[in-house]
């Protein structure tokens, strides 16, 4: 169950509603907007929002760039033993290529320690690095968590 306090600060709400969007029941932006409208707490003076006219004029709702699925994703947490079983000659090359799977080097270090979760896409890229070098073992992460991709 999603609560209003779970919605990140500055998140764009979608007020198009079920009458204009058939995907509203599974969209995090629409769910957040519904939670906000039903809240008995004091309302904020302003919020970021998706233009409901944009949604209303889409010919194919699957093409909505603002849609965010409410389906939880499997995030990896930590990779302190990712390189343990690699031969020493390959470990440094693999490490450099795995660093390239993240948008910045700092994310690599935060992910390695488990301070930042590793997205499913980043997990696929890391597995691709292993495969491209000819390593048959799958990458081993410290653990997994399910969460929403706000």
GROMACS .gro file of C-alpha atoms in nm:
model
  150
    1UNK     CA    1   0.000   0.000   0.000
    2UNK     CA    2   0.132   0.340  -0.099
    3UNK     CA    3   0.102   0.628   0.146
    4UNK     CA    4   0.114   0.999   0.067
    5UNK     CA    5   0.437   1.036   0.268
    6UNK     CA    6   0.600   0.777   0.036
    7UNK     CA    7   0.569   1.014  -0.261
    8UNK     CA    8   0.908   1.182  -0.323
    9UNK     CA    9   0.937   1.559  -0.287
   10UNK     CA   10   0.887   1.738  -0.616
   11UNK     CA   11   0.719   1.437  -0.776
   12UNK     CA   12   0.489   1.511  -1.070
   13UNK     CA   13   0.128   1.411  -0.997
   14UNK     CA   14  -0.117   1.316  -1.273
   15UNK     CA   15  -0.472   1.441  -1.225
   16UNK     CA   16  -0.602   1.307  -1.559
   17UNK     CA   17  -0.791   1.038  -1.370
   18UNK     CA   18  -0.959   0.719  -1.483
   19UNK     CA   19  -1.198   0.904  -1.712
   20UNK     CA   20  -0.909   1.023  -1.936
   21UNK     CA   21  -0.657   0.745  -1.877
   22UNK     CA   22  -0.724   0.373  -1.868
   23UNK     CA   23  -0.381   0.314  -1.710
   24UNK     CA   24  -0.447   0.541  -1.410
   25UNK     CA   25  -0.516   0.247  -1.178
   26UNK     CA   26  -0.160   0.118  -1.226
   27UNK     CA   27   0.026   0.450  -1.259
   28UNK     CA   28   0.220   0.586  -0.960
   29UNK     CA   29   0.159   0.945  -1.070
   30UNK     CA   30  -0.218   0.894  -1.082
   31UNK     CA   31  -0.215   0.705  -0.750
   32UNK     CA   32  -0.019   0.988  -0.589
   33UNK     CA   33  -0.270   1.242  -0.722
   34UNK     CA   34  -0.559   1.040  -0.583
   35UNK     CA   35  -0.389   1.013  -0.243
   36UNK     CA   36  -0.332   1.389  -0.244
   37UNK     CA   37  -0.693   1.466  -0.335
   38UNK     CA   38  -0.827   1.230  -0.066
   39UNK     CA   39  -0.591   1.357   0.204
   40UNK     CA   40  -0.749   1.530   0.501
   41UNK     CA   41  -0.423   1.705   0.585
   42UNK     CA   42  -0.363   2.062   0.473
   43UNK     CA   43  -0.303   2.077   0.100
   44UNK     CA   44   0.016   2.222  -0.048
   45UNK     CA   45  -0.014   2.558  -0.223
   46UNK     CA   46   0.132   2.416  -0.545
   47UNK     CA   47   0.247   2.082  -0.685
   48UNK     CA   48   0.421   1.957  -1.000
   49UNK     CA   49   0.172   1.790  -1.230
   50UNK     CA   50   0.139   1.620  -1.566
   51UNK     CA   51  -0.079   1.825  -1.798
   52UNK     CA   52  -0.415   1.639  -1.817
   53UNK     CA   53  -0.465   1.775  -2.171
   54UNK     CA   54  -0.143   1.599  -2.272
   55UNK     CA   55  -0.283   1.269  -2.145
   56UNK     CA   56  -0.625   1.334  -2.300
   57UNK     CA   57  -0.476   1.389  -2.644
   58UNK     CA   58  -0.259   1.078  -2.652
   59UNK     CA   59  -0.379   0.839  -2.921
   60UNK     CA   60  -0.201   0.546  -2.753
   61UNK     CA   61  -0.180   0.554  -2.374
   62UNK     CA   62   0.108   0.306  -2.378
   63UNK     CA   63   0.310   0.591  -2.534
   64UNK     CA   64   0.268   0.819  -2.231
   65UNK     CA   65   0.619   0.928  -2.136
   66UNK     CA   66   0.497   1.016  -1.786
   67UNK     CA   67   0.356   0.672  -1.699
   68UNK     CA   68   0.523   0.505  -1.398
   69UNK     CA   69   0.421   0.148  -1.325
   70UNK     CA   70   0.317   0.065  -0.970
   71UNK     CA   71   0.468  -0.284  -1.008
   72UNK     CA   72   0.756  -0.326  -0.758
   73UNK     CA   73   1.098  -0.386  -0.912
   74UNK     CA   74   1.375  -0.612  -0.781
   75UNK     CA   75   1.673  -0.398  -0.684
   76UNK     CA   76   2.010  -0.544  -0.587
   77UNK     CA   77   2.174  -0.416  -0.271
   78UNK     CA   78   2.550  -0.425  -0.232
   79UNK     CA   79   2.817  -0.589  -0.440
   80UNK     CA   80   3.103  -0.638  -0.197
   81UNK     CA   81   3.177  -0.987  -0.333
   82UNK     CA   82   3.110  -0.919  -0.703
   83UNK     CA   83   3.472  -0.977  -0.807
   84UNK     CA   84   3.568  -1.250  -0.557
   85UNK     CA   85   3.552  -1.546  -0.795
   86UNK     CA   86   3.718  -1.373  -1.091
   87UNK     CA   87   4.076  -1.450  -1.194
   88UNK     CA   88   4.306  -1.166  -1.086
   89UNK     CA   89   4.396  -1.083  -1.449
   90UNK     CA   90   4.030  -1.025  -1.535
   91UNK     CA   91   3.921  -0.857  -1.211
   92UNK     CA   92   4.068  -0.513  -1.286
   93UNK     CA   93   3.924  -0.504  -1.640
   94UNK     CA   94   3.583  -0.621  -1.520
   95UNK     CA   95   3.588  -0.367  -1.238
   96UNK     CA   96   3.653  -0.080  -1.481
   97UNK     CA   97   3.376  -0.194  -1.712
   98UNK     CA   98   3.132  -0.241  -1.424
   99UNK     CA   99   3.210   0.115  -1.312
  100UNK     CA  100   3.095   0.222  -1.658
  101UNK     CA  101   2.753   0.067  -1.593
  102UNK     CA  102   2.672   0.359  -1.365
  103UNK     CA  103   2.622   0.723  -1.459
  104UNK     CA  104   2.910   0.826  -1.232
  105UNK     CA  105   3.193   0.660  -1.043
  106UNK     CA  106   3.048   0.770  -0.709
  107UNK     CA  107   2.734   0.562  -0.775
  108UNK     CA  108   2.956   0.256  -0.823
  109UNK     CA  109   3.106   0.301  -0.476
  110UNK     CA  110   2.770   0.373  -0.312
  111UNK     CA  111   2.621   0.065  -0.479
  112UNK     CA  112   2.917  -0.152  -0.381
  113UNK     CA  113   2.863  -0.062  -0.014
  114UNK     CA  114   2.486  -0.101  -0.041
  115UNK     CA  115   2.411   0.267   0.028
  116UNK     CA  116   2.240   0.295  -0.312
  117UNK     CA  117   2.021   0.028  -0.467
  118UNK     CA  118   2.120  -0.116  -0.806
  119UNK     CA  119   1.840  -0.082  -1.058
  120UNK     CA  120   1.730  -0.375  -1.275
  121UNK     CA  121   1.878  -0.197  -1.579
  122UNK     CA  122   2.215  -0.155  -1.405
  123UNK     CA  123   2.202  -0.523  -1.305
  124UNK     CA  124   2.149  -0.616  -1.674
  125UNK     CA  125   2.445  -0.400  -1.778
  126UNK     CA  126   2.669  -0.561  -1.516
  127UNK     CA  127   2.563  -0.908  -1.632
  128UNK     CA  128   2.642  -0.795  -1.988
  129UNK     CA  129   2.995  -0.701  -1.881
  130UNK     CA  130   3.047  -1.048  -1.736
  131UNK     CA  131   2.910  -1.211  -2.051
  132UNK     CA  132   3.112  -0.993  -2.290
  133UNK     CA  133   3.437  -1.095  -2.121
  134UNK     CA  134   3.340  -1.461  -2.134
  135UNK     CA  135   3.268  -1.510  -1.765
  136UNK     CA  136   2.989  -1.763  -1.734
  137UNK     CA  137   2.920  -1.696  -1.365
  138UNK     CA  138   2.634  -1.457  -1.298
  139UNK     CA  139   2.714  -1.145  -1.094
  140UNK     CA  140   2.660  -1.203  -0.722
  141UNK     CA  141   2.501  -0.922  -0.526
  142UNK     CA  142   2.483  -0.907  -0.146
  143UNK     CA  143   2.104  -0.907  -0.140
  144UNK     CA  144   1.784  -0.791  -0.305
  145UNK     CA  145   1.496  -0.559  -0.219
  146UNK     CA  146   1.170  -0.484  -0.391
  147UNK     CA  147   1.075  -0.122  -0.439
  148UNK     CA  148   0.884   0.123  -0.656
  149UNK     CA  149   1.049   0.311  -0.942
  150UNK     CA  150   0.912   0.655  -0.866
   0.00000   0.00000   0.00000
